[in-house]
Amino acid sequence: NFEFSALVFIPKNPPFNLQNYGEPYGLQLYVNRVMIKSQAEELLPRYLRFLKGVVDSPDLPLNVSREMLQDDGRVRMIRRRIVRKVLDELAEMKKEDREKYVEFWAGFGSTLKEGLAEDVSNRDKLKSLLLFPSSEKNGELVFLEEYVERMPEGQESIYFITGESFERLQSSPHLEIFKAKGIEVLYLTDPIDEIIVESIGDFEGKKLKSAAQSGVDLSEVKGSSGEKGGEQDDLSKDGSDETADTVDEKEKKDKKEKKENDLKGDEEAFKPLMEKLRSILQDKVKEVNSSSRLTSSPACLVGGEGDLSPRLIKLLKQSGQPVPPSKRILELNLKHPLIKQLKKVHDQDPDSEVLQNHAHLLHGQSLLAEGVTPEDMADFSKRLADLMVSGLKMD
């Protein structure tokens, strides 16, 4: 048993050097009111470096050294209790005064997120404090628990997408099916989100899943747009609830089977085209597949399981970090007029120059749609100019 007193506060505004990871930080440490250290980093984890305050304990020796502070079990206990108290106070602020918490988050949210990777023991508490812009609230910040409460029947994952800004992500082709079904998506626009999203893992048993990755299946989700027809409502009015449910389930099963059969038929018909596009773009993509997420765009690029996102690759390159070579998956909207026209071109002449040019243009357009510049912009511009010239030719 030992005794200590601590007075800790959060500044109104973040200091200018808050994001400088190498800056010294910490609370003032006193022993019997004698200052031992002006910035005792041992009393705080780095993700709480914005905290200011003092700690005084009569049970520590006056000649305590840096090495002793690091190894002293009493100092570790002080640290654990301060962290627990601070996180509890933030949870109380979140509950009692949302506006004040949002103001705190604007200044210190990015720093607090670092704790998800650093502080495993408090990860669950930190998850409940996270705020993200939401498609449901038109960019308004929401907590993960609020997202989970609004999840429709059949949705098993918390969907998110990463990017530079809410405005840019709103027009992402990856979200077309989500918008059509009215499924909420979280917009992770903070650069650190790319790093900590894996540390979040899941929340209340719901795994976080990128809307820009392959394997997104929303067929079982009953979106807010509603998949139940009016027939059920009419039958229910007559008191035939059980009959209505049976009819509704049968209709949904028939529709699903028909949709799957149609999709299989389309995939078989377009398979030669997809194989040809993969051959043309073999240096840029690893697969070419049909898409179930696109409703108005002709194509999009998605990542496989474990692949780095385009934004994370960009951040790593900017910081000088080595980035392993990676290829993404090109998904095609088989219902789009452009893809149908490419199929006709392929059926007439699989080796035509027109198909070659359009394959590269389709890949470049998919990159631009998610805010990424094609690597060979000069080649893309030339192909685009040639296409414009051919389109303007008059007999």
mmCIF file of C-alpha atoms in Angstrom:
data_model
loop_
_atom_site.group_PDB
_atom_site.id
_atom_site.type_symbol
_atom_site.label_atom_id
_atom_site.label_comp_id
_atom_site.label_asym_id
_atom_site.label_seq_id
_atom_site.Cartn_x
_atom_site.Cartn_y
_atom_site.Cartn_z
ATOM 1 C CA ASN A 1 0.000 0.000 0.000
ATOM 2 C CA PHE A 2 1.169 3.496 -0.815
ATOM 3 C CA GLU A 3 -0.246 6.996 -1.047
ATOM 4 C CA PHE A 4 -0.232 9.564 -3.844
ATOM 5 C CA SER A 5 -2.200 12.604 -4.955
ATOM 6 C CA ALA A 6 -2.712 13.639 -8.573
ATOM 7 C CA LEU A 7 -4.205 16.722 -10.196
ATOM 8 C CA VAL A 8 -4.610 16.306 -13.955
ATOM 9 C CA PHE A 9 -6.389 18.386 -16.599
ATOM 10 C CA ILE A 10 -6.930 18.534 -20.357
ATOM 11 C CA PRO A 11 -5.890 21.835 -22.001
ATOM 12 C CA LYS A 12 -8.551 23.824 -23.836
ATOM 13 C CA ASN A 13 -6.563 23.744 -27.094
ATOM 14 C CA PRO A 14 -3.920 21.288 -28.311
ATOM 15 C CA PRO A 15 -0.305 22.539 -28.319
ATOM 16 C CA PHE A 16 1.301 23.187 -31.719
ATOM 17 C CA ASN A 17 3.763 20.290 -31.257
ATOM 18 C CA LEU A 18 1.195 17.694 -30.144
ATOM 19 C CA GLN A 19 1.739 15.502 -33.221
ATOM 20 C CA ASN A 20 5.529 15.610 -32.875
ATOM 21 C CA TYR A 21 5.989 12.098 -31.554
ATOM 22 C CA GLY A 22 9.482 12.764 -30.248
ATOM 23 C CA GLU A 23 8.607 15.757 -28.047
ATOM 24 C CA PRO A 24 9.080 15.243 -24.289
ATOM 25 C CA TYR A 25 5.871 15.042 -22.267
ATOM 26 C CA GLY A 26 4.633 13.951 -18.850
ATOM 27 C CA LEU A 27 3.304 15.127 -15.510
ATOM 28 C CA GLN A 28 5.297 16.944 -12.865
ATOM 29 C CA LEU A 29 6.436 14.491 -10.185
ATOM 30 C CA TYR A 30 6.851 15.562 -6.556
ATOM 31 C CA VAL A 31 7.944 13.657 -3.461
ATOM 32 C CA ASN A 32 6.681 15.337 -0.293
ATOM 33 C CA ARG A 33 6.181 18.542 -2.319
ATOM 34 C CA VAL A 34 9.766 18.500 -3.601
ATOM 35 C CA MET A 35 9.932 18.440 -7.407
ATOM 36 C CA ILE A 36 11.737 15.393 -8.683
ATOM 37 C CA LYS A 37 10.995 15.669 -12.382
ATOM 38 C CA SER A 38 9.238 18.325 -14.473
ATOM 39 C CA GLN A 39 8.140 15.902 -17.195
ATOM 40 C CA ALA A 40 7.781 12.362 -15.888
ATOM 41 C CA GLU A 41 6.953 10.309 -18.998
ATOM 42 C CA GLU A 42 6.759 7.240 -16.780
ATOM 43 C CA LEU A 43 3.427 8.471 -15.377
ATOM 44 C CA LEU A 44 1.582 8.605 -18.719
ATOM 45 C CA PRO A 45 1.331 6.548 -21.906
ATOM 46 C CA ARG A 46 2.315 8.502 -24.987
ATOM 47 C CA TYR A 47 -1.219 8.632 -26.375
ATOM 48 C CA LEU A 48 -2.205 10.753 -23.332
ATOM 49 C CA ARG A 49 0.705 13.146 -23.771
ATOM 50 C CA PHE A 50 -1.685 16.103 -24.014
ATOM 51 C CA LEU A 51 -2.495 15.827 -20.293
ATOM 52 C CA LYS A 52 -1.027 18.370 -17.871
ATOM 53 C CA GLY A 53 -0.795 18.129 -14.106
ATOM 54 C CA VAL A 54 1.140 17.119 -11.002
ATOM 55 C CA VAL A 55 1.601 13.973 -8.947
ATOM 56 C CA ASP A 56 2.839 14.020 -5.357
ATOM 57 C CA SER A 57 3.686 10.934 -3.297
ATOM 58 C CA PRO A 58 5.281 10.704 0.148
ATOM 59 C CA ASP A 59 6.197 7.059 -0.430
ATOM 60 C CA LEU A 60 8.793 7.545 -3.177
ATOM 61 C CA PRO A 61 12.446 8.250 -2.250
ATOM 62 C CA LEU A 62 13.755 11.781 -2.782
ATOM 63 C CA ASN A 63 16.776 10.502 -4.675
ATOM 64 C CA VAL A 64 14.725 8.476 -7.146
ATOM 65 C CA SER A 65 16.490 8.113 -10.505
ATOM 66 C CA ARG A 66 15.128 7.672 -14.005
ATOM 67 C CA GLU A 67 15.969 3.975 -13.926
ATOM 68 C CA MET A 68 14.185 3.568 -10.603
ATOM 69 C CA LEU A 69 11.100 5.329 -11.967
ATOM 70 C CA GLN A 70 10.940 2.932 -14.893
ATOM 71 C CA ASP A 71 11.271 -0.142 -12.692
ATOM 72 C CA ASP A 72 9.292 0.966 -9.639
ATOM 73 C CA GLY A 73 6.027 -0.937 -9.218
ATOM 74 C CA ARG A 74 4.472 1.999 -7.370
ATOM 75 C CA VAL A 75 5.056 4.292 -10.341
ATOM 76 C CA ARG A 76 3.424 1.756 -12.653
ATOM 77 C CA MET A 77 0.436 1.605 -10.311
ATOM 78 C CA ILE A 78 0.130 5.419 -10.329
ATOM 79 C CA ARG A 79 0.213 5.343 -14.122
ATOM 80 C CA ARG A 80 -2.498 2.671 -14.367
ATOM 81 C CA ARG A 81 -4.800 4.532 -11.989
ATOM 82 C CA ILE A 82 -4.352 7.880 -13.756
ATOM 83 C CA VAL A 83 -5.098 6.291 -17.149
ATOM 84 C CA ARG A 84 -8.169 4.527 -15.791
ATOM 85 C CA LYS A 85 -9.459 7.710 -14.161
ATOM 86 C CA VAL A 86 -8.906 9.821 -17.285
ATOM 87 C CA LEU A 87 -10.680 7.318 -19.556
ATOM 88 C CA ASP A 88 -13.571 7.060 -17.098
ATOM 89 C CA GLU A 89 -13.881 10.858 -17.035
ATOM 90 C CA LEU A 90 -13.909 10.980 -20.840
ATOM 91 C CA ALA A 91 -16.632 8.307 -20.898
ATOM 92 C CA GLU A 92 -18.649 10.398 -18.440
ATOM 93 C CA MET A 93 -18.163 13.521 -20.570
ATOM 94 C CA LYS A 94 -19.293 11.585 -23.636
ATOM 95 C CA LYS A 95 -22.440 10.498 -21.808
ATOM 96 C CA GLU A 96 -23.341 13.760 -20.071
ATOM 97 C CA ASP A 97 -22.139 16.457 -22.484
ATOM 98 C CA ARG A 98 -21.787 15.281 -26.086
ATOM 99 C CA GLU A 99 -21.036 18.773 -27.421
ATOM 100 C CA LYS A 100 -18.153 19.194 -24.993
ATOM 101 C CA TYR A 101 -16.807 15.754 -25.892
ATOM 102 C CA VAL A 102 -16.970 16.507 -29.625
ATOM 103 C CA GLU A 103 -14.993 19.686 -28.918
ATOM 104 C CA PHE A 104 -12.394 17.635 -27.037
ATOM 105 C CA TRP A 105 -12.299 15.098 -29.880
ATOM 106 C CA ALA A 106 -11.611 17.793 -32.469
ATOM 107 C CA GLY A 107 -8.404 18.713 -30.672
ATOM 108 C CA PHE A 108 -7.184 15.428 -29.238
ATOM 109 C CA GLY A 109 -9.044 12.607 -31.011
ATOM 110 C CA SER A 110 -6.180 11.695 -33.353
ATOM 111 C CA THR A 111 -3.784 11.398 -30.413
ATOM 112 C CA LEU A 112 -6.221 9.337 -28.347
ATOM 113 C CA LYS A 113 -6.563 6.856 -31.232
ATOM 114 C CA GLU A 114 -2.896 5.933 -30.864
ATOM 115 C CA GLY A 115 -3.856 4.101 -27.676
ATOM 116 C CA LEU A 116 -5.650 1.412 -29.667
ATOM 117 C CA ALA A 117 -2.296 0.160 -30.892
ATOM 118 C CA GLU A 118 -0.319 0.954 -27.725
ATOM 119 C CA ASP A 119 -2.623 0.110 -24.804
ATOM 120 C CA VAL A 120 -4.140 -3.341 -25.234
ATOM 121 C CA SER A 121 -5.474 -3.469 -21.654
ATOM 122 C CA ASN A 122 -7.668 -0.383 -22.224
ATOM 123 C CA ARG A 123 -8.566 -1.071 -25.859
ATOM 124 C CA ASP A 124 -12.251 -1.754 -25.171
ATOM 125 C CA LYS A 125 -12.619 1.540 -23.284
ATOM 126 C CA LEU A 126 -10.915 3.413 -26.097
ATOM 127 C CA LYS A 127 -13.154 1.803 -28.744
ATOM 128 C CA SER A 128 -16.229 3.204 -26.998
ATOM 129 C CA LEU A 129 -14.705 6.709 -27.142
ATOM 130 C CA LEU A 130 -14.085 6.719 -30.909
ATOM 131 C CA LEU A 131 -15.945 9.093 -33.211
ATOM 132 C CA PHE A 132 -16.176 8.791 -37.010
ATOM 133 C CA PRO A 133 -18.049 10.692 -39.756
ATOM 134 C CA SER A 134 -21.042 8.711 -40.969
ATOM 135 C CA SER A 135 -22.939 8.431 -44.237
ATOM 136 C CA GLU A 136 -26.149 8.104 -42.206
ATOM 137 C CA LYS A 137 -25.652 11.527 -40.612
ATOM 138 C CA ASN A 138 -24.167 13.272 -43.674
ATOM 139 C CA GLY A 139 -20.716 13.573 -42.142
ATOM 140 C CA GLU A 140 -21.775 14.061 -38.522
ATOM 141 C CA LEU A 141 -19.574 12.247 -36.009
ATOM 142 C CA VAL A 142 -21.051 9.080 -34.489
ATOM 143 C CA PHE A 143 -19.917 6.514 -31.920
ATOM 144 C CA LEU A 144 -19.527 2.843 -32.820
ATOM 145 C CA GLU A 145 -22.311 1.896 -30.424
ATOM 146 C CA GLU A 146 -24.685 4.237 -32.277
ATOM 147 C CA TYR A 147 -23.762 2.588 -35.573
ATOM 148 C CA VAL A 148 -24.409 -0.889 -34.142
ATOM 149 C CA GLU A 149 -27.802 0.186 -32.782
ATOM 150 C CA ARG A 150 -28.875 1.286 -36.285
ATOM 151 C CA MET A 151 -27.661 -1.836 -38.090
ATOM 152 C CA PRO A 152 -30.479 -3.463 -40.079
ATOM 153 C CA GLU A 153 -31.407 -7.122 -39.849
ATOM 154 C CA GLY A 154 -28.910 -9.375 -41.548
ATOM 155 C CA GLN A 155 -25.922 -7.019 -41.295
ATOM 156 C CA GLU A 156 -23.041 -8.720 -39.537
ATOM 157 C CA SER A 157 -20.197 -6.198 -40.040
ATOM 158 C CA ILE A 158 -19.444 -2.540 -39.404
ATOM 159 C CA TYR A 159 -18.579 -1.121 -42.819
ATOM 160 C CA PHE A 160 -16.055 1.653 -43.320
ATOM 161 C CA ILE A 161 -14.096 3.296 -46.100
ATOM 162 C CA THR A 162 -10.840 5.238 -45.845
ATOM 163 C CA GLY A 163 -9.899 8.338 -47.801
ATOM 164 C CA GLU A 164 -8.735 11.914 -47.651
ATOM 165 C CA SER A 165 -12.066 13.670 -47.098
ATOM 166 C CA PHE A 166 -15.751 13.021 -46.531
ATOM 167 C CA GLU A 167 -16.658 14.925 -49.689
ATOM 168 C CA ARG A 168 -14.390 12.793 -51.884
ATOM 169 C CA LEU A 169 -15.537 9.531 -50.353
ATOM 170 C CA GLN A 170 -19.195 10.377 -50.879
ATOM 171 C CA SER A 171 -18.792 9.858 -54.622
ATOM 172 C CA SER A 172 -16.774 6.643 -54.328
ATOM 173 C CA PRO A 173 -18.074 3.860 -56.613
ATOM 174 C CA HIS A 174 -17.433 1.365 -53.800
ATOM 175 C CA LEU A 175 -20.437 2.764 -51.941
ATOM 176 C CA GLU A 176 -23.044 2.489 -54.691
ATOM 177 C CA ILE A 177 -24.661 -0.694 -53.371
ATOM 178 C CA PHE A 178 -24.511 0.644 -49.804
ATOM 179 C CA LYS A 179 -26.406 3.760 -50.856
ATOM 180 C CA ALA A 180 -28.910 1.703 -52.824
ATOM 181 C CA LYS A 181 -29.652 -0.430 -49.758
ATOM 182 C CA GLY A 182 -29.431 2.455 -47.295
ATOM 183 C CA ILE A 183 -26.609 0.809 -45.331
ATOM 184 C CA GLU A 184 -24.547 3.119 -43.122
ATOM 185 C CA VAL A 185 -20.815 3.436 -43.775
ATOM 186 C CA LEU A 186 -18.212 5.084 -41.554
ATOM 187 C CA TYR A 187 -15.778 7.454 -43.282
ATOM 188 C CA LEU A 188 -12.263 7.116 -41.873
ATOM 189 C CA THR A 189 -10.565 10.298 -43.065
ATOM 190 C CA ASP A 190 -7.892 10.756 -40.387
ATOM 191 C CA PRO A 191 -4.464 9.512 -41.605
ATOM 192 C CA ILE A 192 -3.989 7.507 -38.394
ATOM 193 C CA ASP A 193 -7.209 5.589 -39.117
ATOM 194 C CA GLU A 194 -5.298 3.584 -41.717
ATOM 195 C CA ILE A 195 -2.998 2.322 -38.979
ATOM 196 C CA ILE A 196 -5.379 1.749 -36.073
ATOM 197 C CA VAL A 197 -8.300 0.159 -37.922
ATOM 198 C CA GLU A 198 -6.713 -3.284 -37.548
ATOM 199 C CA SER A 199 -6.336 -2.657 -33.809
ATOM 200 C CA ILE A 200 -10.059 -1.946 -33.494
ATOM 201 C CA GLY A 201 -10.860 -5.340 -34.968
ATOM 202 C CA ASP A 202 -14.445 -5.580 -33.800
ATOM 203 C CA PHE A 203 -16.955 -3.798 -31.588
ATOM 204 C CA GLU A 204 -19.639 -5.643 -29.625
ATOM 205 C CA GLY A 205 -18.981 -8.728 -31.719
ATOM 206 C CA LYS A 206 -19.332 -6.869 -35.040
ATOM 207 C CA LYS A 207 -16.163 -6.929 -37.141
ATOM 208 C CA LEU A 208 -15.015 -3.837 -38.999
ATOM 209 C CA LYS A 209 -14.912 -4.480 -42.729
ATOM 210 C CA SER A 210 -13.730 -2.233 -45.531
ATOM 211 C CA ALA A 211 -16.341 -1.379 -48.149
ATOM 212 C CA ALA A 212 -13.478 -1.199 -50.663
ATOM 213 C CA GLN A 213 -12.358 -4.807 -50.215
ATOM 214 C CA SER A 214 -13.414 -7.844 -52.184
ATOM 215 C CA GLY A 215 -15.876 -10.281 -50.690
ATOM 216 C CA VAL A 216 -18.493 -7.733 -49.568
ATOM 217 C CA ASP A 217 -21.813 -9.583 -49.531
ATOM 218 C CA LEU A 218 -24.943 -7.575 -48.730
ATOM 219 C CA SER A 219 -27.466 -10.038 -50.130
ATOM 220 C CA GLU A 220 -28.819 -10.918 -46.672
ATOM 221 C CA VAL A 221 -29.045 -7.343 -45.418
ATOM 222 C CA LYS A 222 -32.493 -5.798 -45.299
ATOM 223 C CA GLY A 223 -31.606 -2.203 -46.111
ATOM 224 C CA SER A 224 -33.678 0.812 -45.187
ATOM 225 C CA SER A 225 -34.878 1.023 -48.787
ATOM 226 C CA GLY A 226 -36.959 -2.026 -47.878
ATOM 227 C CA GLU A 227 -37.020 -5.377 -49.577
ATOM 228 C CA LYS A 228 -40.486 -6.430 -48.442
ATOM 229 C CA GLY A 229 -43.297 -5.746 -50.840
ATOM 230 C CA GLY A 230 -46.718 -4.302 -50.164
ATOM 231 C CA GLU A 231 -48.325 -7.700 -50.556
ATOM 232 C CA GLN A 232 -47.219 -8.700 -47.097
ATOM 233 C CA ASP A 233 -48.757 -5.594 -45.570
ATOM 234 C CA ASP A 234 -52.086 -6.297 -47.324
ATOM 235 C CA LEU A 235 -52.130 -9.888 -46.103
ATOM 236 C CA SER A 236 -51.243 -8.830 -42.590
ATOM 237 C CA LYS A 237 -54.268 -6.561 -42.506
ATOM 238 C CA ASP A 238 -56.458 -9.626 -42.954
ATOM 239 C CA GLY A 239 -54.824 -11.312 -39.992
ATOM 240 C CA SER A 240 -52.876 -13.765 -42.131
ATOM 241 C CA ASP A 241 -49.487 -12.878 -40.676
ATOM 242 C CA GLU A 242 -48.137 -16.402 -40.865
ATOM 243 C CA THR A 243 -49.267 -16.791 -44.474
ATOM 244 C CA ALA A 244 -47.741 -13.422 -45.340
ATOM 245 C CA ASP A 245 -44.407 -14.408 -43.850
ATOM 246 C CA THR A 246 -44.436 -17.694 -45.765
ATOM 247 C CA VAL A 247 -45.274 -15.985 -49.057
ATOM 248 C CA ASP A 248 -42.704 -13.299 -48.431
ATOM 249 C CA GLU A 249 -39.965 -15.802 -47.657
ATOM 250 C CA LYS A 250 -40.818 -17.861 -50.750
ATOM 251 C CA GLU A 251 -40.791 -14.782 -52.987
ATOM 252 C CA LYS A 252 -37.464 -13.657 -51.597
ATOM 253 C CA LYS A 253 -35.997 -17.133 -52.079
ATOM 254 C CA ASP A 254 -37.242 -17.279 -55.681
ATOM 255 C CA LYS A 255 -35.897 -13.796 -56.426
ATOM 256 C CA LYS A 256 -32.539 -14.652 -54.877
ATOM 257 C CA GLU A 257 -32.259 -17.878 -56.892
ATOM 258 C CA LYS A 258 -33.211 -16.064 -60.101
ATOM 259 C CA LYS A 259 -30.696 -13.320 -59.388
ATOM 260 C CA GLU A 260 -27.947 -15.860 -58.698
ATOM 261 C CA ASN A 261 -28.767 -17.765 -61.899
ATOM 262 C CA ASP A 262 -28.785 -14.554 -63.931
ATOM 263 C CA LEU A 263 -25.465 -13.543 -62.402
ATOM 264 C CA LYS A 264 -23.935 -16.926 -63.189
ATOM 265 C CA GLY A 265 -25.192 -16.642 -66.752
ATOM 266 C CA ASP A 266 -23.736 -13.143 -67.121
ATOM 267 C CA GLU A 267 -20.408 -14.264 -65.672
ATOM 268 C CA GLU A 268 -20.177 -17.136 -68.126
ATOM 269 C CA ALA A 269 -20.998 -14.842 -71.055
ATOM 270 C CA PHE A 270 -18.494 -12.190 -69.939
ATOM 271 C CA LYS A 271 -15.810 -14.637 -68.806
ATOM 272 C CA PRO A 272 -13.760 -14.436 -72.052
ATOM 273 C CA LEU A 273 -13.773 -10.634 -71.833
ATOM 274 C CA MET A 274 -12.674 -10.660 -68.172
ATOM 275 C CA GLU A 275 -9.859 -13.095 -68.965
ATOM 276 C CA LYS A 276 -8.713 -10.902 -71.852
ATOM 277 C CA LEU A 277 -8.759 -7.751 -69.702
ATOM 278 C CA ARG A 278 -6.734 -9.549 -67.052
ATOM 279 C CA SER A 279 -4.191 -10.505 -69.712
ATOM 280 C CA ILE A 280 -3.965 -6.917 -70.994
ATOM 281 C CA LEU A 281 -3.666 -5.476 -67.471
ATOM 282 C CA GLN A 282 -1.534 -8.251 -65.973
ATOM 283 C CA ASP A 283 1.077 -5.747 -64.780
ATOM 284 C CA LYS A 284 -1.581 -3.678 -62.984
ATOM 285 C CA VAL A 285 -4.260 -6.031 -61.620
ATOM 286 C CA LYS A 286 -4.220 -9.564 -60.244
ATOM 287 C CA GLU A 287 -7.819 -10.454 -61.082
ATOM 288 C CA VAL A 288 -10.791 -9.211 -63.100
ATOM 289 C CA ASN A 289 -14.159 -10.204 -61.626
ATOM 290 C CA SER A 290 -17.809 -9.285 -61.883
ATOM 291 C CA SER A 291 -19.102 -6.853 -59.254
ATOM 292 C CA SER A 292 -22.151 -6.943 -57.026
ATOM 293 C CA ARG A 293 -21.421 -3.519 -55.481
ATOM 294 C CA LEU A 294 -21.665 -1.300 -58.579
ATOM 295 C CA THR A 295 -24.953 0.183 -59.774
ATOM 296 C CA SER A 296 -23.933 3.148 -61.974
ATOM 297 C CA SER A 297 -20.141 2.987 -62.437
ATOM 298 C CA PRO A 298 -18.584 0.652 -65.035
ATOM 299 C CA ALA A 299 -15.740 -0.587 -62.849
ATOM 300 C CA CYS A 300 -13.827 -0.149 -59.606
ATOM 301 C CA LEU A 301 -10.666 -1.449 -57.970
ATOM 302 C CA VAL A 302 -10.886 -3.396 -54.711
ATOM 303 C CA GLY A 303 -8.313 -4.876 -52.394
ATOM 304 C CA GLY A 304 -7.972 -8.494 -51.407
ATOM 305 C CA GLU A 305 -7.851 -9.751 -47.840
ATOM 306 C CA GLY A 306 -4.831 -8.207 -46.114
ATOM 307 C CA ASP A 307 -3.978 -5.840 -48.969
ATOM 308 C CA LEU A 308 -2.839 -2.318 -48.151
ATOM 309 C CA SER A 309 -5.275 0.453 -49.057
ATOM 310 C CA PRO A 310 -4.221 3.029 -51.692
ATOM 311 C CA ARG A 311 -4.129 5.766 -49.066
ATOM 312 C CA LEU A 312 -1.921 3.771 -46.706
ATOM 313 C CA ILE A 313 0.460 3.039 -49.590
ATOM 314 C CA LYS A 314 0.556 6.758 -50.349
ATOM 315 C CA LEU A 315 1.262 7.634 -46.692
ATOM 316 C CA LEU A 316 4.040 5.046 -46.464
ATOM 317 C CA LYS A 317 5.680 6.367 -49.632
ATOM 318 C CA GLN A 318 5.487 9.944 -48.349
ATOM 319 C CA SER A 319 7.217 8.907 -45.118
ATOM 320 C CA GLY A 320 9.957 7.107 -47.011
ATOM 321 C CA GLN A 321 8.865 3.644 -45.882
ATOM 322 C CA PRO A 322 9.394 0.690 -48.232
ATOM 323 C CA VAL A 323 6.151 -0.441 -49.844
ATOM 324 C CA PRO A 324 5.869 -3.988 -51.186
ATOM 325 C CA PRO A 325 4.539 -4.230 -54.750
ATOM 326 C CA SER A 326 0.843 -5.038 -54.844
ATOM 327 C CA LYS A 327 -1.909 -5.510 -57.396
ATOM 328 C CA ARG A 328 -5.598 -5.022 -56.835
ATOM 329 C CA ILE A 329 -8.740 -6.614 -58.219
ATOM 330 C CA LEU A 330 -10.680 -4.945 -61.039
ATOM 331 C CA GLU A 331 -14.426 -5.441 -60.630
ATOM 332 C CA LEU A 332 -16.762 -4.895 -63.597
ATOM 333 C CA ASN A 333 -20.393 -3.856 -63.628
ATOM 334 C CA LEU A 334 -21.714 -6.313 -66.200
ATOM 335 C CA LYS A 335 -24.936 -4.286 -66.567
ATOM 336 C CA HIS A 336 -23.121 -1.089 -67.586
ATOM 337 C CA PRO A 337 -23.354 -0.054 -71.298
ATOM 338 C CA LEU A 338 -19.583 0.427 -71.504
ATOM 339 C CA ILE A 339 -18.844 -3.127 -70.376
ATOM 340 C CA LYS A 340 -21.510 -4.504 -72.714
ATOM 341 C CA GLN A 341 -19.958 -2.579 -75.594
ATOM 342 C CA LEU A 342 -16.489 -3.886 -74.687
ATOM 343 C CA LYS A 343 -17.917 -7.408 -74.862
ATOM 344 C CA LYS A 344 -19.116 -6.748 -78.417
ATOM 345 C CA VAL A 345 -15.687 -5.426 -79.388
ATOM 346 C CA HIS A 346 -14.053 -8.477 -77.817
ATOM 347 C CA ASP A 347 -16.435 -10.879 -79.589
ATOM 348 C CA GLN A 348 -15.557 -9.311 -82.950
ATOM 349 C CA ASP A 349 -11.799 -9.075 -82.403
ATOM 350 C CA PRO A 350 -10.200 -10.029 -79.054
ATOM 351 C CA ASP A 351 -6.859 -8.557 -80.128
ATOM 352 C CA SER A 352 -8.172 -5.217 -81.373
ATOM 353 C CA GLU A 353 -6.314 -2.044 -80.479
ATOM 354 C CA VAL A 354 -9.603 -0.498 -79.367
ATOM 355 C CA LEU A 355 -9.970 -3.136 -76.641
ATOM 356 C CA GLN A 356 -6.354 -2.625 -75.567
ATOM 357 C CA ASN A 357 -6.826 1.139 -75.198
ATOM 358 C CA HIS A 358 -10.136 0.864 -73.396
ATOM 359 C CA ALA A 359 -8.744 -1.681 -70.941
ATOM 360 C CA HIS A 360 -6.035 0.769 -69.845
ATOM 361 C CA LEU A 361 -8.507 3.662 -69.798
ATOM 362 C CA LEU A 362 -10.917 1.635 -67.674
ATOM 363 C CA HIS A 363 -8.160 0.916 -65.164
ATOM 364 C CA GLY A 364 -7.066 4.559 -65.086
ATOM 365 C CA GLN A 365 -10.650 5.767 -64.686
ATOM 366 C CA SER A 366 -11.113 3.373 -61.742
ATOM 367 C CA LEU A 367 -8.034 4.843 -60.083
ATOM 368 C CA LEU A 368 -9.198 8.415 -60.611
ATOM 369 C CA ALA A 369 -12.636 7.588 -59.197
ATOM 370 C CA GLU A 370 -11.045 6.822 -55.822
ATOM 371 C CA GLY A 371 -8.699 9.816 -55.908
ATOM 372 C CA VAL A 372 -5.539 8.008 -57.047
ATOM 373 C CA THR A 373 -3.439 9.248 -59.959
ATOM 374 C CA PRO A 374 -2.449 6.597 -62.536
ATOM 375 C CA GLU A 375 1.267 5.823 -62.381
ATOM 376 C CA ASP A 376 1.828 6.593 -66.073
ATOM 377 C CA MET A 377 -0.299 9.704 -66.372
ATOM 378 C CA ALA A 378 1.247 10.621 -69.731
ATOM 379 C CA ASP A 379 0.151 7.309 -71.269
ATOM 380 C CA PHE A 380 -3.340 7.660 -69.787
ATOM 381 C CA SER A 381 -3.668 11.214 -71.141
ATOM 382 C CA LYS A 382 -2.548 10.114 -74.604
ATOM 383 C CA ARG A 383 -5.053 7.255 -74.716
ATOM 384 C CA LEU A 384 -7.801 9.590 -73.524
ATOM 385 C CA ALA A 385 -6.926 12.189 -76.167
ATOM 386 C CA ASP A 386 -6.948 9.501 -78.896
ATOM 387 C CA LEU A 387 -10.393 8.387 -77.701
ATOM 388 C CA MET A 388 -11.692 11.974 -77.837
ATOM 389 C CA VAL A 389 -10.316 12.424 -81.364
ATOM 390 C CA SER A 390 -11.969 9.221 -82.580
ATOM 391 C CA GLY A 391 -15.236 10.291 -80.989
ATOM 392 C CA LEU A 392 -15.172 13.662 -82.753
ATOM 393 C CA LYS A 393 -14.414 12.261 -86.217
ATOM 394 C CA MET A 394 -17.177 13.034 -88.667
ATOM 395 C CA ASP A 395 -17.911 11.396 -92.016
#
